Amino acid sequence: MNKTAHYRLRKACVLKNGKTAGYLLANKRRFVFIYDSDYLATGGSSIATGFPKAQRIFSSRYLFPFFSGLLPEGENLAYICRSLKLNPKDKFGLLLELAQNETIGAITVRGIE
């Protein structure tokens, strides 16, 4: 038996003002953000100060605070999770469900199959 655990890779497209800016990837161990090469070639700004516009891999063991900040908190989050039957611990899943059409800022996040 293979001792290496198989972790499903989850993918999302990160859009800024409706244009693809980059990709957010996640498995059970790590979150990764990378800019789209076409977006890097444009004069557009970075998606956030924590993600300077550069051809590099941003990696974290936890969902980046910038993306967590797009999610509701406290009682609002609890109510939404109960209403939509979402797991409040699945931050990536919440982001895909709740940030795909409208957020407080210019960033939206859409799942990629």
PDB file of C-alpha atoms in Angstrom:
ATOM      1  CA  MET A   1       0.000   0.000   0.000  1.00  0.00           C
ATOM      2  CA  ASN A   2       1.268   3.452  -0.901  1.00  0.00           C
ATOM      3  CA  LYS A   3       1.905   5.462   2.274  1.00  0.00           C
ATOM      4  CA  THR A   4       1.618   8.755   0.409  1.00  0.00           C
ATOM      5  CA  ALA A   5      -1.846  10.139   0.983  1.00  0.00           C
ATOM      6  CA  HIS A   6      -3.743  11.300  -2.089  1.00  0.00           C
ATOM      7  CA  TYR A   7      -5.082  14.818  -1.703  1.00  0.00           C
ATOM      8  CA  ARG A   8      -7.540  16.204  -4.202  1.00  0.00           C
ATOM      9  CA  LEU A   9      -6.309  19.440  -5.747  1.00  0.00           C
ATOM     10  CA  ARG A  10      -8.955  22.146  -5.705  1.00  0.00           C
ATOM     11  CA  LYS A  11      -8.631  25.041  -8.131  1.00  0.00           C
ATOM     12  CA  ALA A  12     -10.118  28.494  -8.447  1.00  0.00           C
ATOM     13  CA  CYS A  13      -9.768  31.387 -10.836  1.00  0.00           C
ATOM     14  CA  VAL A  14      -9.196  34.726  -9.107  1.00  0.00           C
ATOM     15  CA  LEU A  15     -10.689  37.641 -11.021  1.00  0.00           C
ATOM     16  CA  LYS A  16     -10.050  41.343 -10.580  1.00  0.00           C
ATOM     17  CA  ASN A  17     -12.819  43.506 -12.016  1.00  0.00           C
ATOM     18  CA  GLY A  18     -14.010  40.470 -13.979  1.00  0.00           C
ATOM     19  CA  LYS A  19     -10.638  39.694 -15.592  1.00  0.00           C
ATOM     20  CA  THR A  20      -8.555  36.645 -14.727  1.00  0.00           C
ATOM     21  CA  ALA A  21      -5.737  37.779 -12.449  1.00  0.00           C
ATOM     22  CA  GLY A  22      -4.499  34.451 -11.138  1.00  0.00           C
ATOM     23  CA  TYR A  23      -5.251  31.055  -9.692  1.00  0.00           C
ATOM     24  CA  LEU A  24      -5.746  29.794  -6.169  1.00  0.00           C
ATOM     25  CA  LEU A  25      -4.969  26.123  -5.597  1.00  0.00           C
ATOM     26  CA  ALA A  26      -5.481  24.044  -2.479  1.00  0.00           C
ATOM     27  CA  ASN A  27      -5.059  20.544  -1.193  1.00  0.00           C
ATOM     28  CA  LYS A  28      -5.217  19.243   2.351  1.00  0.00           C
ATOM     29  CA  ARG A  29      -1.757  20.579   3.170  1.00  0.00           C
ATOM     30  CA  ARG A  30      -1.176  23.809   1.272  1.00  0.00           C
ATOM     31  CA  PHE A  31      -2.687  26.843  -0.449  1.00  0.00           C
ATOM     32  CA  VAL A  32      -0.968  28.363  -3.476  1.00  0.00           C
ATOM     33  CA  PHE A  33      -1.644  31.565  -5.415  1.00  0.00           C
ATOM     34  CA  ILE A  34      -0.044  32.309  -8.783  1.00  0.00           C
ATOM     35  CA  TYR A  35      -0.672  35.171 -11.171  1.00  0.00           C
ATOM     36  CA  ASP A  36      -1.954  34.453 -14.663  1.00  0.00           C
ATOM     37  CA  SER A  37       0.821  35.068 -17.221  1.00  0.00           C
ATOM     38  CA  ASP A  38      -1.432  37.276 -19.375  1.00  0.00           C
ATOM     39  CA  TYR A  39      -2.341  39.372 -16.329  1.00  0.00           C
ATOM     40  CA  LEU A  40       1.333  39.795 -15.478  1.00  0.00           C
ATOM     41  CA  ALA A  41       1.941  41.131 -18.998  1.00  0.00           C
ATOM     42  CA  THR A  42      -0.642  43.900 -18.535  1.00  0.00           C
ATOM     43  CA  GLY A  43      -0.257  47.142 -16.645  1.00  0.00           C
ATOM     44  CA  GLY A  44      -2.859  46.128 -14.071  1.00  0.00           C
ATOM     45  CA  SER A  45      -2.070  46.354 -10.383  1.00  0.00           C
ATOM     46  CA  SER A  46      -1.586  43.498  -7.932  1.00  0.00           C
ATOM     47  CA  ILE A  47      -4.682  41.960  -6.369  1.00  0.00           C
ATOM     48  CA  ALA A  48      -3.464  42.953  -2.879  1.00  0.00           C
ATOM     49  CA  THR A  49      -0.363  44.285  -1.148  1.00  0.00           C
ATOM     50  CA  GLY A  50       0.387  40.784   0.155  1.00  0.00           C
ATOM     51  CA  PHE A  51       0.618  39.543  -3.424  1.00  0.00           C
ATOM     52  CA  PRO A  52       3.059  41.786  -5.300  1.00  0.00           C
ATOM     53  CA  LYS A  53       2.617  41.384  -9.031  1.00  0.00           C
ATOM     54  CA  ALA A  54       5.408  38.964  -9.933  1.00  0.00           C
ATOM     55  CA  GLN A  55       5.992  35.644 -11.620  1.00  0.00           C
ATOM     56  CA  ARG A  56       6.326  33.585  -8.458  1.00  0.00           C
ATOM     57  CA  ILE A  57       4.451  31.106  -6.320  1.00  0.00           C
ATOM     58  CA  PHE A  58       2.833  32.348  -3.111  1.00  0.00           C
ATOM     59  CA  SER A  59       2.386  29.443  -0.715  1.00  0.00           C
ATOM     60  CA  SER A  60       0.843  28.989   2.739  1.00  0.00           C
ATOM     61  CA  ARG A  61      -0.331  26.235   5.067  1.00  0.00           C
ATOM     62  CA  TYR A  62      -3.493  28.283   5.673  1.00  0.00           C
ATOM     63  CA  LEU A  63      -5.870  30.217   3.455  1.00  0.00           C
ATOM     64  CA  PHE A  64      -4.171  33.559   2.847  1.00  0.00           C
ATOM     65  CA  PRO A  65      -5.586  36.338   5.084  1.00  0.00           C
ATOM     66  CA  PHE A  66      -6.512  38.378   2.000  1.00  0.00           C
ATOM     67  CA  PHE A  67      -8.867  35.634   0.796  1.00  0.00           C
ATOM     68  CA  SER A  68     -10.169  34.903   4.315  1.00  0.00           C
ATOM     69  CA  GLY A  69     -11.055  38.592   4.480  1.00  0.00           C
ATOM     70  CA  LEU A  70     -13.518  38.103   1.627  1.00  0.00           C
ATOM     71  CA  LEU A  71     -15.597  35.797   3.837  1.00  0.00           C
ATOM     72  CA  PRO A  72     -18.245  36.774   6.381  1.00  0.00           C
ATOM     73  CA  GLU A  73     -17.430  36.267  10.059  1.00  0.00           C
ATOM     74  CA  GLY A  74     -19.121  35.405  13.326  1.00  0.00           C
ATOM     75  CA  GLU A  75     -22.886  35.058  13.397  1.00  0.00           C
ATOM     76  CA  ASN A  76     -23.199  36.010   9.724  1.00  0.00           C
ATOM     77  CA  LEU A  77     -20.918  33.128   8.741  1.00  0.00           C
ATOM     78  CA  ALA A  78     -22.713  30.721  11.085  1.00  0.00           C
ATOM     79  CA  TYR A  79     -26.109  31.707   9.644  1.00  0.00           C
ATOM     80  CA  ILE A  80     -24.926  31.345   6.030  1.00  0.00           C
ATOM     81  CA  CYS A  81     -23.328  27.971   6.743  1.00  0.00           C
ATOM     82  CA  ARG A  82     -26.511  26.686   8.394  1.00  0.00           C
ATOM     83  CA  SER A  83     -28.730  28.041   5.612  1.00  0.00           C
ATOM     84  CA  LEU A  84     -26.618  26.702   2.743  1.00  0.00           C
ATOM     85  CA  LYS A  85     -25.437  23.573   4.598  1.00  0.00           C
ATOM     86  CA  LEU A  86     -21.768  24.527   4.237  1.00  0.00           C
ATOM     87  CA  ASN A  87     -18.892  23.396   6.421  1.00  0.00           C
ATOM     88  CA  PRO A  88     -17.570  26.476   8.282  1.00  0.00           C
ATOM     89  CA  LYS A  89     -14.114  24.861   8.538  1.00  0.00           C
ATOM     90  CA  ASP A  90     -13.794  24.476   4.742  1.00  0.00           C
ATOM     91  CA  LYS A  91     -12.498  27.971   3.991  1.00  0.00           C
ATOM     92  CA  PHE A  92     -11.686  27.155   0.361  1.00  0.00           C
ATOM     93  CA  GLY A  93     -15.179  25.748  -0.199  1.00  0.00           C
ATOM     94  CA  LEU A  94     -16.717  28.795   1.458  1.00  0.00           C
ATOM     95  CA  LEU A  95     -14.667  31.082  -0.754  1.00  0.00           C
ATOM     96  CA  LEU A  96     -15.839  29.249  -3.881  1.00  0.00           C
ATOM     97  CA  GLU A  97     -19.448  29.399  -2.769  1.00  0.00           C
ATOM     98  CA  LEU A  98     -19.603  32.935  -1.379  1.00  0.00           C
ATOM     99  CA  ALA A  99     -17.102  34.991  -3.410  1.00  0.00           C
ATOM    100  CA  GLN A 100     -17.984  33.949  -6.935  1.00  0.00           C
ATOM    101  CA  ASN A 101     -20.265  36.823  -7.885  1.00  0.00           C
ATOM    102  CA  GLU A 102     -19.798  39.717  -5.517  1.00  0.00           C
ATOM    103  CA  THR A 103     -17.441  40.735  -2.733  1.00  0.00           C
ATOM    104  CA  ILE A 104     -16.680  43.984  -0.936  1.00  0.00           C
ATOM    105  CA  GLY A 105     -13.818  44.761  -3.334  1.00  0.00           C
ATOM    106  CA  ALA A 106     -12.850  44.124  -6.935  1.00  0.00           C
ATOM    107  CA  ILE A 107     -11.919  40.458  -6.415  1.00  0.00           C
ATOM    108  CA  THR A 108     -14.151  37.471  -7.109  1.00  0.00           C
ATOM    109  CA  VAL A 109     -13.244  33.798  -6.988  1.00  0.00           C
ATOM    110  CA  ARG A 110     -14.708  31.065  -9.195  1.00  0.00           C
ATOM    111  CA  GLY A 111     -14.115  27.347  -9.030  1.00  0.00           C
ATOM    112  CA  ILE A 112     -12.371  25.483 -11.836  1.00  0.00           C
ATOM    113  CA  GLU A 113     -13.348  21.880 -12.506  1.00  0.00           C
TER     114      GLU A 113
END
